[in-house]
mmCIF file of C-alpha atoms in Angstrom:
data_model
loop_
_atom_site.group_PDB
_atom_site.id
_atom_site.type_symbol
_atom_site.label_atom_id
_atom_site.label_comp_id
_atom_site.label_asym_id
_atom_site.label_seq_id
_atom_site.Cartn_x
_atom_site.Cartn_y
_atom_site.Cartn_z
ATOM 1 C CA MET J 10 -56.911 17.338 31.662
ATOM 2 C CA LYS J 11 -54.537 14.969 33.422
ATOM 3 C CA ASN J 12 -54.026 12.963 30.226
ATOM 4 C CA LYS J 13 -53.206 16.136 28.305
ATOM 5 C CA ILE J 14 -50.572 17.039 30.886
ATOM 6 C CA ILE J 15 -49.035 13.570 30.636
ATOM 7 C CA VAL J 16 -49.009 13.687 26.821
ATOM 8 C CA GLY J 17 -47.496 17.161 26.879
ATOM 9 C CA PHE J 18 -44.820 16.094 29.345
ATOM 10 C CA ALA J 19 -43.976 13.045 27.197
ATOM 11 C CA ALA J 20 -43.698 15.252 24.122
ATOM 12 C CA LEU J 21 -41.380 17.583 26.034
ATOM 13 C CA LEU J 22 -39.221 14.666 27.085
ATOM 14 C CA MET J 23 -39.088 13.471 23.477
ATOM 15 C CA VAL J 24 -37.972 16.907 22.254
ATOM 16 C CA MET J 25 -35.351 17.099 24.991
ATOM 17 C CA SER J 26 -34.142 13.579 24.125
ATOM 18 C CA CYS J 27 -33.870 14.438 20.417
ATOM 19 C CA LYS J 28 -31.907 17.585 21.217
ATOM 20 C CA ASN J 29 -29.618 15.613 23.502
ATOM 21 C CA ASP J 30 -29.055 12.970 20.817
ATOM 22 C CA GLU J 31 -28.264 15.717 18.329
ATOM 23 C CA LYS J 32 -25.774 17.231 20.767
ATOM 24 C CA ILE J 33 -24.067 13.839 21.201
ATOM 25 C CA LEU J 34 -23.733 13.301 17.443
ATOM 26 C CA THR J 35 -22.549 16.870 16.811
ATOM 27 C CA SER J 36 -19.848 16.695 19.476
ATOM 28 C CA LEU J 37 -18.748 13.294 18.158
ATOM 29 C CA ALA J 38 -18.611 14.594 14.576
ATOM 30 C CA ASP J 39 -16.553 17.635 15.622
ATOM 31 C CA TYR J 40 -14.152 15.427 17.553
ATOM 32 C CA ASN J 41 -13.724 12.949 14.688
ATOM 33 C CA ALA J 42 -13.122 15.775 12.204
ATOM 34 C CA SER J 43 -10.391 17.277 14.386
ATOM 35 C CA MET J 44 -8.697 13.901 14.924
ATOM 36 C CA GLU J 45 -8.863 12.867 11.259
ATOM 37 C CA THR J 46 -6.056 15.326 10.484
ATOM 38 C CA GLN J 47 -4.119 14.816 13.698
ATOM 39 C CA GLY J 48 -4.372 11.019 13.635
ATOM 40 C CA TYR J 49 -3.547 8.386 16.222
ATOM 41 C CA HIS J 50 -0.791 5.909 16.996
ATOM 42 C CA PHE J 51 -1.184 2.328 18.135
ATOM 43 C CA GLY J 52 -1.865 2.288 21.872
ATOM 44 C CA ASP J 53 -3.497 5.739 21.914
ATOM 45 C CA LYS J 54 -6.790 6.253 23.721
ATOM 46 C CA ILE J 55 -9.760 7.568 21.756
ATOM 47 C CA GLU J 56 -10.695 10.439 24.088
ATOM 48 C CA LEU J 57 -14.337 10.968 23.155
ATOM 49 C CA PRO J 58 -16.058 14.218 24.208
ATOM 50 C CA LYS J 59 -17.706 14.527 27.626
ATOM 51 C CA GLU J 60 -21.148 14.866 25.986
ATOM 52 C CA VAL J 61 -20.713 11.401 24.491
ATOM 53 C CA ILE J 62 -19.229 9.650 27.542
ATOM 54 C CA ASP J 63 -21.709 11.143 30.055
ATOM 55 C CA ASN J 64 -24.728 10.116 27.994
ATOM 56 C CA ALA J 65 -23.599 6.727 26.736
ATOM 57 C CA GLU J 66 -24.544 3.438 28.336
ATOM 58 C CA SER J 67 -22.248 1.602 25.886
ATOM 59 C CA ILE J 68 -20.037 2.413 22.899
ATOM 60 C CA VAL J 69 -19.098 -0.094 20.215
ATOM 61 C CA ILE J 70 -16.779 0.603 17.261
ATOM 62 C CA SER J 71 -17.567 -1.445 14.161
ATOM 63 C CA PHE J 72 -14.971 -2.300 11.495
ATOM 64 C CA GLY J 73 -17.097 -4.003 8.864
ATOM 65 C CA GLU J 74 -17.685 -7.436 10.369
ATOM 66 C CA LYS J 75 -15.460 -6.809 13.425
ATOM 67 C CA GLU J 76 -16.484 -4.955 16.585
ATOM 68 C CA SER J 77 -14.638 -3.577 19.592
ATOM 69 C CA THR J 78 -15.814 -2.041 22.847
ATOM 70 C CA SER J 79 -12.305 -0.763 23.625
ATOM 71 C CA LEU J 80 -11.502 2.903 23.050
ATOM 72 C CA THR J 81 -7.848 2.066 22.456
ATOM 73 C CA VAL J 82 -6.248 2.052 18.998
ATOM 74 C CA ASP J 83 -5.467 -1.646 18.975
ATOM 75 C CA PRO J 84 -3.610 -3.249 16.003
ATOM 76 C CA LYS J 85 -5.975 -6.231 16.354
ATOM 77 C CA TYR J 86 -8.655 -4.022 14.816
ATOM 78 C CA PHE J 87 -6.974 -0.994 13.258
ATOM 79 C CA THR J 88 -4.441 -0.891 10.441
ATOM 80 C CA LEU J 89 -1.978 1.860 9.678
ATOM 81 C CA GLY J 90 -3.529 4.501 7.459
ATOM 82 C CA ASP J 91 -7.237 5.231 7.130
ATOM 83 C CA ASN J 92 -9.756 3.050 8.935
ATOM 84 C CA ALA J 93 -13.450 3.380 8.063
ATOM 85 C CA VAL J 94 -15.422 2.727 11.264
ATOM 86 C CA THR J 95 -18.884 3.248 12.699
ATOM 87 C CA PHE J 96 -19.538 4.389 16.266
ATOM 88 C CA ASN J 97 -22.582 2.616 17.743
ATOM 89 C CA ILE J 98 -23.716 4.482 20.856
ATOM 90 C CA LYS J 99 -26.474 3.204 23.100
ATOM 91 C CA THR J 100 -27.622 6.193 25.149
ATOM 92 C CA LYS J 101 -28.855 6.154 28.728
ATOM 93 C CA GLY J 102 -32.204 7.230 27.302
ATOM 94 C CA GLY J 103 -32.474 3.941 25.406
ATOM 95 C CA GLU J 104 -31.704 5.254 21.900
ATOM 96 C CA THR J 105 -29.028 3.788 19.620
ATOM 97 C CA LEU J 106 -27.053 6.343 17.624
ATOM 98 C CA TYR J 107 -24.735 5.646 14.680
ATOM 99 C CA GLN J 108 -21.997 7.756 13.184
ATOM 100 C CA ASP J 109 -19.440 6.862 10.497
ATOM 101 C CA ALA J 110 -15.880 8.132 10.843
ATOM 102 C CA THR J 111 -12.395 7.787 9.418
ATOM 103 C CA ILE J 112 -9.690 7.081 11.970
ATOM 104 C CA ASN J 113 -6.180 7.628 10.635
ATOM 105 C CA VAL J 114 -3.374 5.715 12.327
ATOM 106 C CA TYR J 115 0.218 6.814 11.772
ATOM 107 C CA SER J 116 3.642 5.449 12.590
ATOM 108 C CA LYS J 117 5.242 6.490 15.875
ATOM 109 C CA SER J 118 8.757 6.311 14.446
ATOM 110 C CA PRO J 119 9.869 9.286 12.331
ATOM 111 C CA GLU J 120 10.746 8.635 8.682
ATOM 112 C CA THR J 121 14.454 9.090 8.062
ATOM 113 C CA ALA J 122 15.540 10.935 4.923
ATOM 114 C CA ILE J 123 18.010 8.532 3.296
ATOM 115 C CA ASN J 124 20.916 10.161 1.471
ATOM 116 C CA TYR J 125 22.623 8.688 -1.582
ATOM 117 C CA GLU J 126 25.176 9.407 -4.284
ATOM 118 C CA VAL J 127 24.978 8.484 -7.960
ATOM 119 C CA ILE J 128 28.118 6.476 -8.737
ATOM 120 C CA ALA J 129 27.358 4.975 -12.170
ATOM 121 C CA GLU J 130 24.953 5.178 -15.091
ATOM 122 C CA TYR J 131 23.977 2.391 -17.509
ATOM 123 C CA PRO J 132 21.919 2.427 -20.713
ATOM 124 C CA HIS J 133 18.263 1.449 -20.583
ATOM 125 C CA ASP J 134 15.987 0.917 -23.569
ATOM 126 C CA PRO J 135 13.612 3.941 -23.528
ATOM 127 C CA LYS J 136 10.941 1.839 -25.251
ATOM 128 C CA ASN J 137 10.603 -0.263 -22.105
ATOM 129 C CA PHE J 138 7.658 0.698 -19.873
ATOM 130 C CA VAL J 139 9.151 -0.662 -16.654
ATOM 131 C CA GLN J 140 6.761 -2.428 -14.278
ATOM 132 C CA GLY J 141 9.038 -4.987 -12.588
ATOM 133 C CA PHE J 142 12.817 -4.721 -12.180
ATOM 134 C CA GLN J 143 15.350 -7.118 -10.600
ATOM 135 C CA ILE J 144 19.028 -7.975 -10.938
ATOM 136 C CA GLU J 145 20.721 -11.323 -10.366
ATOM 137 C CA GLY J 146 24.458 -11.368 -10.900
ATOM 138 C CA ASN J 147 24.867 -8.987 -13.830
ATOM 139 C CA THR J 148 21.522 -9.872 -15.432
ATOM 140 C CA ILE J 149 18.513 -7.553 -15.312
ATOM 141 C CA TYR J 150 15.059 -9.168 -15.333
ATOM 142 C CA GLU J 151 12.400 -6.695 -16.400
ATOM 143 C CA SER J 152 8.624 -6.768 -16.797
ATOM 144 C CA ASP J 153 7.280 -4.159 -19.211
ATOM 145 C CA GLY J 154 3.668 -3.011 -19.516
ATOM 146 C CA GLN J 155 1.179 -1.505 -21.990
ATOM 147 C CA HIS J 156 -1.514 -3.356 -23.902
ATOM 148 C CA GLY J 157 -0.077 -4.855 -27.066
ATOM 149 C CA SER J 158 3.566 -4.561 -25.987
ATOM 150 C CA SER J 159 3.715 -6.270 -22.590
ATOM 151 C CA LYS J 160 6.563 -8.711 -22.035
ATOM 152 C CA ILE J 161 9.092 -10.244 -19.678
ATOM 153 C CA LEU J 162 12.742 -9.975 -20.714
ATOM 154 C CA LYS J 163 16.276 -10.163 -19.428
ATOM 155 C CA TYR J 164 19.506 -8.481 -20.497
ATOM 156 C CA ASN J 165 22.984 -7.769 -19.183
ATOM 157 C CA LEU J 166 23.521 -4.594 -17.173
ATOM 158 C CA GLY J 167 25.330 -2.172 -19.466
ATOM 159 C CA ASP J 168 23.602 -3.535 -22.571
ATOM 160 C CA THR J 169 20.015 -3.214 -23.797
ATOM 161 C CA LYS J 170 19.830 -6.210 -26.127
ATOM 162 C CA PRO J 171 17.574 -8.926 -24.629
ATOM 163 C CA ILE J 172 19.083 -12.327 -23.890
ATOM 164 C CA ALA J 173 15.579 -13.775 -23.718
ATOM 165 C CA SER J 174 12.085 -12.329 -24.010
ATOM 166 C CA THR J 175 8.475 -13.520 -23.892
ATOM 167 C CA THR J 176 5.556 -11.346 -24.973
ATOM 168 C CA GLN J 177 2.015 -11.463 -23.591
ATOM 169 C CA PRO J 178 -1.216 -11.476 -25.627
ATOM 170 C CA GLU J 179 -2.619 -8.028 -26.378
ATOM 171 C CA GLU J 180 -5.309 -8.194 -23.673
ATOM 172 C CA PHE J 181 -2.685 -8.335 -20.906
ATOM 173 C CA PHE J 182 -0.964 -5.351 -19.300
ATOM 174 C CA SER J 183 2.102 -6.709 -17.513
ATOM 175 C CA GLU J 184 2.963 -5.434 -14.048
ATOM 176 C CA GLY J 185 5.434 -6.308 -11.270
ATOM 177 C CA SER J 186 7.744 -9.319 -11.320
ATOM 178 C CA THR J 187 10.168 -11.111 -9.027
ATOM 179 C CA ILE J 188 12.642 -13.988 -9.030
ATOM 180 C CA VAL J 189 11.937 -17.068 -6.911
ATOM 181 C CA ARG J 190 14.786 -19.580 -7.214
ATOM 182 C CA ASP J 191 14.624 -20.915 -10.809
ATOM 183 C CA LYS J 192 11.393 -19.117 -11.703
ATOM 184 C CA VAL J 193 10.178 -15.609 -12.467
ATOM 185 C CA TYR J 194 6.714 -14.586 -11.250
ATOM 186 C CA GLN J 195 4.866 -11.786 -13.039
ATOM 187 C CA LEU J 196 1.608 -9.938 -12.341
ATOM 188 C CA THR J 197 -0.895 -8.424 -14.744
ATOM 189 C CA TRP J 198 -2.779 -5.218 -14.102
ATOM 190 C CA GLN J 199 -6.520 -5.913 -14.359
ATOM 191 C CA ASN J 200 -6.735 -9.525 -15.516
ATOM 192 C CA LYS J 201 -6.562 -10.975 -11.965
ATOM 193 C CA LYS J 202 -3.925 -13.375 -13.244
ATOM 194 C CA GLY J 203 -0.209 -13.945 -12.798
ATOM 195 C CA PHE J 204 2.368 -15.871 -14.844
ATOM 196 C CA ILE J 205 5.280 -18.125 -13.830
ATOM 197 C CA TYR J 206 8.267 -18.486 -16.179
ATOM 198 C CA ASP J 207 11.414 -20.563 -16.330
ATOM 199 C CA LYS J 208 14.152 -18.161 -15.207
ATOM 200 C CA ASN J 209 16.716 -19.301 -17.769
ATOM 201 C CA THR J 210 14.559 -19.324 -20.888
ATOM 202 C CA LEU J 211 11.599 -17.137 -19.813
ATOM 203 C CA VAL J 212 9.316 -19.800 -21.256
ATOM 204 C CA LEU J 213 5.857 -19.620 -19.677
ATOM 205 C CA GLN J 214 5.252 -22.566 -17.332
ATOM 206 C CA SER J 215 1.984 -21.827 -15.541
ATOM 207 C CA GLU J 216 -0.563 -19.241 -14.426
ATOM 208 C CA PHE J 217 -2.244 -18.367 -11.118
ATOM 209 C CA PRO J 218 -5.274 -16.302 -10.005
ATOM 210 C CA TYR J 219 -5.004 -13.501 -7.446
ATOM 211 C CA PRO J 220 -6.672 -13.725 -4.043
ATOM 212 C CA ASN J 221 -10.004 -11.885 -4.150
ATOM 213 C CA VAL J 222 -8.782 -9.225 -1.724
ATOM 214 C CA MET J 223 -6.424 -7.867 -4.403
ATOM 215 C CA GLY J 224 -8.256 -5.592 -6.793
ATOM 216 C CA GLU J 225 -5.402 -5.188 -9.282
ATOM 217 C CA GLY J 226 -1.806 -6.268 -9.778
ATOM 218 C CA TRP J 227 0.910 -3.613 -9.368
ATOM 219 C CA GLY J 228 4.235 -4.475 -7.717
ATOM 220 C CA LEU J 229 5.754 -7.808 -6.699
ATOM 221 C CA THR J 230 8.750 -9.000 -4.682
ATOM 222 C CA TYR J 231 9.868 -12.041 -2.649
ATOM 223 C CA ASP J 232 11.147 -12.094 0.939
ATOM 224 C CA GLY J 233 12.527 -15.635 0.833
ATOM 225 C CA LYS J 234 9.295 -17.074 2.189
ATOM 226 C CA ASN J 235 6.295 -15.286 0.667
ATOM 227 C CA LEU J 236 5.536 -13.240 -2.395
ATOM 228 C CA ILE J 237 4.684 -9.625 -1.512
ATOM 229 C CA ALA J 238 2.278 -7.826 -3.872
ATOM 230 C CA SER J 239 0.807 -4.348 -4.141
ATOM 231 C CA ASP J 240 -2.484 -3.423 -5.808
ATOM 232 C CA GLY J 241 -2.325 0.380 -5.913
ATOM 233 C CA THR J 242 -3.762 0.864 -2.425
ATOM 234 C CA LYS J 243 -2.024 1.383 0.931
ATOM 235 C CA ASN J 244 -1.865 -2.397 1.381
ATOM 236 C CA LEU J 245 0.889 -4.934 0.761
ATOM 237 C CA TYR J 246 -0.218 -8.567 0.535
ATOM 238 C CA PHE J 247 1.912 -11.546 1.553
ATOM 239 C CA LEU J 248 1.025 -14.468 -0.712
ATOM 240 C CA ASP J 249 1.800 -18.170 -0.414
ATOM 241 C CA VAL J 250 4.578 -18.729 -2.960
ATOM 242 C CA LYS J 251 3.363 -22.307 -3.558
ATOM 243 C CA ASP J 252 -0.177 -21.062 -4.198
ATOM 244 C CA PRO J 253 -0.266 -17.290 -4.834
ATOM 245 C CA SER J 254 -4.064 -17.333 -4.854
ATOM 246 C CA LYS J 255 -3.860 -17.599 -1.034
ATOM 247 C CA MET J 256 -3.122 -14.548 1.099
ATOM 248 C CA VAL J 257 -1.037 -15.243 4.221
ATOM 249 C CA ARG J 258 -1.438 -11.763 5.736
ATOM 250 C CA PHE J 259 -1.367 -8.111 4.764
ATOM 251 C CA ILE J 260 0.031 -4.849 6.098
ATOM 252 C CA SER J 261 -0.966 -1.232 5.488
ATOM 253 C CA VAL J 262 1.696 1.411 4.926
ATOM 254 C CA ALA J 263 1.961 4.810 6.635
ATOM 255 C CA GLY J 264 4.528 7.270 7.925
ATOM 256 C CA THR J 265 4.379 9.652 10.880
ATOM 257 C CA ASN J 266 1.811 11.906 9.210
ATOM 258 C CA SER J 267 1.065 10.376 5.822
ATOM 259 C CA VAL J 268 -0.853 7.415 4.466
ATOM 260 C CA TYR J 269 0.983 6.028 1.439
ATOM 261 C CA GLU J 270 -1.149 4.731 -1.389
ATOM 262 C CA LYS J 271 -0.311 3.854 -5.012
ATOM 263 C CA LEU J 272 2.520 1.599 -3.858
ATOM 264 C CA ASN J 273 4.033 0.289 -7.054
ATOM 265 C CA GLU J 274 7.277 -1.518 -7.968
ATOM 266 C CA LEU J 275 8.641 -3.406 -4.954
ATOM 267 C CA GLU J 276 11.975 -4.824 -3.836
ATOM 268 C CA TYR J 277 12.820 -6.802 -0.694
ATOM 269 C CA TYR J 278 16.349 -6.390 0.616
ATOM 270 C CA LYS J 279 17.967 -7.216 3.970
ATOM 271 C CA GLY J 280 14.783 -7.266 6.002
ATOM 272 C CA PHE J 281 12.974 -4.294 4.469
ATOM 273 C CA ILE J 282 10.539 -3.671 1.624
ATOM 274 C CA TYR J 283 11.389 -0.853 -0.768
ATOM 275 C CA ALA J 284 8.498 0.636 -2.746
ATOM 276 C CA ASN J 285 8.021 3.230 -5.447
ATOM 277 C CA VAL J 286 5.076 5.570 -5.041
ATOM 278 C CA TRP J 287 3.442 5.911 -8.455
ATOM 279 C CA GLN J 288 3.905 9.360 -10.037
ATOM 280 C CA LYS J 289 6.051 10.486 -7.089
ATOM 281 C CA PRO J 290 9.874 10.720 -7.065
ATOM 282 C CA TYR J 291 10.078 8.756 -3.809
ATOM 283 C CA ILE J 292 11.140 5.300 -2.742
ATOM 284 C CA LEU J 293 9.966 4.172 0.688
ATOM 285 C CA LYS J 294 11.786 1.842 3.081
ATOM 286 C CA ILE J 295 9.104 -0.158 4.889
ATOM 287 C CA ASN J 296 9.150 -2.402 7.962
ATOM 288 C CA PRO J 297 7.460 -5.628 6.750
ATOM 289 C CA ALA J 298 6.300 -6.512 10.269
ATOM 290 C CA ASN J 299 3.880 -3.603 10.630
ATOM 291 C CA GLY J 300 3.953 -1.373 7.517
ATOM 292 C CA GLU J 301 5.755 1.554 9.141
ATOM 293 C CA VAL J 302 7.783 3.707 6.745
ATOM 294 C CA VAL J 303 11.178 3.977 8.423
ATOM 295 C CA GLY J 304 13.041 5.742 5.614
ATOM 296 C CA LYS J 305 12.472 7.671 2.412
ATOM 297 C CA PHE J 306 14.599 8.372 -0.664
ATOM 298 C CA ASP J 307 13.931 11.557 -2.611
ATOM 299 C CA PHE J 308 14.950 11.057 -6.248
ATOM 300 C CA SER J 309 13.527 14.374 -7.463
ATOM 301 C CA ASP J 310 16.763 15.436 -9.177
ATOM 302 C CA ILE J 311 17.018 12.198 -11.163
ATOM 303 C CA ALA J 312 13.298 12.154 -11.961
ATOM 304 C CA LYS J 313 13.377 15.730 -13.333
ATOM 305 C CA LYS J 314 15.938 14.665 -15.933
ATOM 306 C CA ASN J 315 13.748 11.830 -17.205
ATOM 307 C CA THR J 316 10.098 12.657 -16.525
ATOM 308 C CA LYS J 317 8.323 14.788 -19.117
ATOM 309 C CA GLY J 318 4.717 13.654 -18.555
ATOM 310 C CA GLU J 319 2.498 11.515 -16.325
ATOM 311 C CA ASP J 320 3.676 8.120 -17.585
ATOM 312 C CA ASP J 321 7.492 8.264 -17.731
ATOM 313 C CA VAL J 322 7.905 8.194 -13.961
ATOM 314 C CA LEU J 323 10.373 6.682 -11.508
ATOM 315 C CA ASN J 324 9.620 2.962 -11.302
ATOM 316 C CA GLY J 325 12.338 0.395 -10.819
ATOM 317 C CA ILE J 326 14.301 -0.778 -7.768
ATOM 318 C CA ALA J 327 17.003 -3.440 -7.600
ATOM 319 C CA PHE J 328 20.041 -4.028 -5.378
ATOM 320 C CA LYS J 329 23.522 -4.567 -6.774
ATOM 321 C CA GLY J 330 25.354 -5.562 -3.635
ATOM 322 C CA ASP J 331 24.556 -2.802 -1.157
ATOM 323 C CA ASN J 332 24.073 -0.252 -3.923
ATOM 324 C CA MET J 333 20.655 0.471 -5.366
ATOM 325 C CA LEU J 334 19.769 0.506 -9.054
ATOM 326 C CA VAL J 335 16.882 2.811 -10.001
ATOM 327 C CA THR J 336 15.214 3.553 -13.303
ATOM 328 C CA GLY J 337 11.801 4.481 -14.672
ATOM 329 C CA LYS J 338 9.207 3.941 -17.347
ATOM 330 C CA ASN J 339 10.679 4.816 -20.762
ATOM 331 C CA TRP J 340 13.859 6.146 -19.171
ATOM 332 C CA PRO J 341 17.097 5.915 -21.187
ATOM 333 C CA THR J 342 19.215 5.387 -18.074
ATOM 334 C CA ILE J 343 19.655 3.061 -15.113
ATOM 335 C CA TYR J 344 21.290 4.785 -12.146
ATOM 336 C CA GLU J 345 23.475 3.053 -9.571
ATOM 337 C CA VAL J 346 23.458 4.882 -6.237
ATOM 338 C CA ALA J 347 25.520 4.330 -3.101
ATOM 339 C CA ILE J 348 23.430 4.694 0.045
ATOM 340 C CA LYS J 349 25.038 6.908 2.687
#
């Protein structure tokens, strides 16, 4: 009889423990769901529910191979934007509970709407599917995509006739490009390979592989020290200009309430990164130190005049003095805008 009582009591304890564990996980799931929309900022505390704190002996947050016991949103572990994590909770009852979550981290600084005025228009060859776009002096350097018609070319602003041009084999889809001293670097979309050309002749000099962390090649620019590349995600990768297969560091890009993905054509100018958002009429002004979006251009009016489908979108940023040149894929016009 005594043994039956003991067994029954143990079973009761087990049921109570299971219910308690379920309550912990439910309260944690509800909390994470509510905070996924609201988001956090760096330095914020992760204020877990009382049911979790009161019943936890220890709490560890896992970020892939990294772990933290701190319930503070620390930039050592978190990036701006979405962070896939796992909560590992060791209960006072000796159980270990796991729950996956997405923790969104946003910029503390509000994004400023940047005003501008169109002051000039120049012709652009509408056959050009713009992927990379720079100006040096009065010369435009442009990387154009599409399988079978990808190329790097240069021409004078105000004219559309190429001064020099080099085509890629049919299997390559050209992407972003940038000027580094006497060379032009160019990415390809899905071939995990970049090209380096002589700036004067656009004769191909060498090739380089991407670092493994980059899934694809999208945009490319140069900050005077490192190449900066995008791959269609929220991330921007700083690459060693002497060996672009090596990543120096990366940042993730977000505003005060938005994670920005599909970062495309890039331009670095006076301490900031400017980025197109693919299929959106926006250009972001990004702090390269931490990925915060500090400003945003809305080119909806210009885009409406030129965009008829999903492909002919805004994509092209260059600086002519302090004025910005913008264009797009298959657009007939390059616009010069004065920033107010």
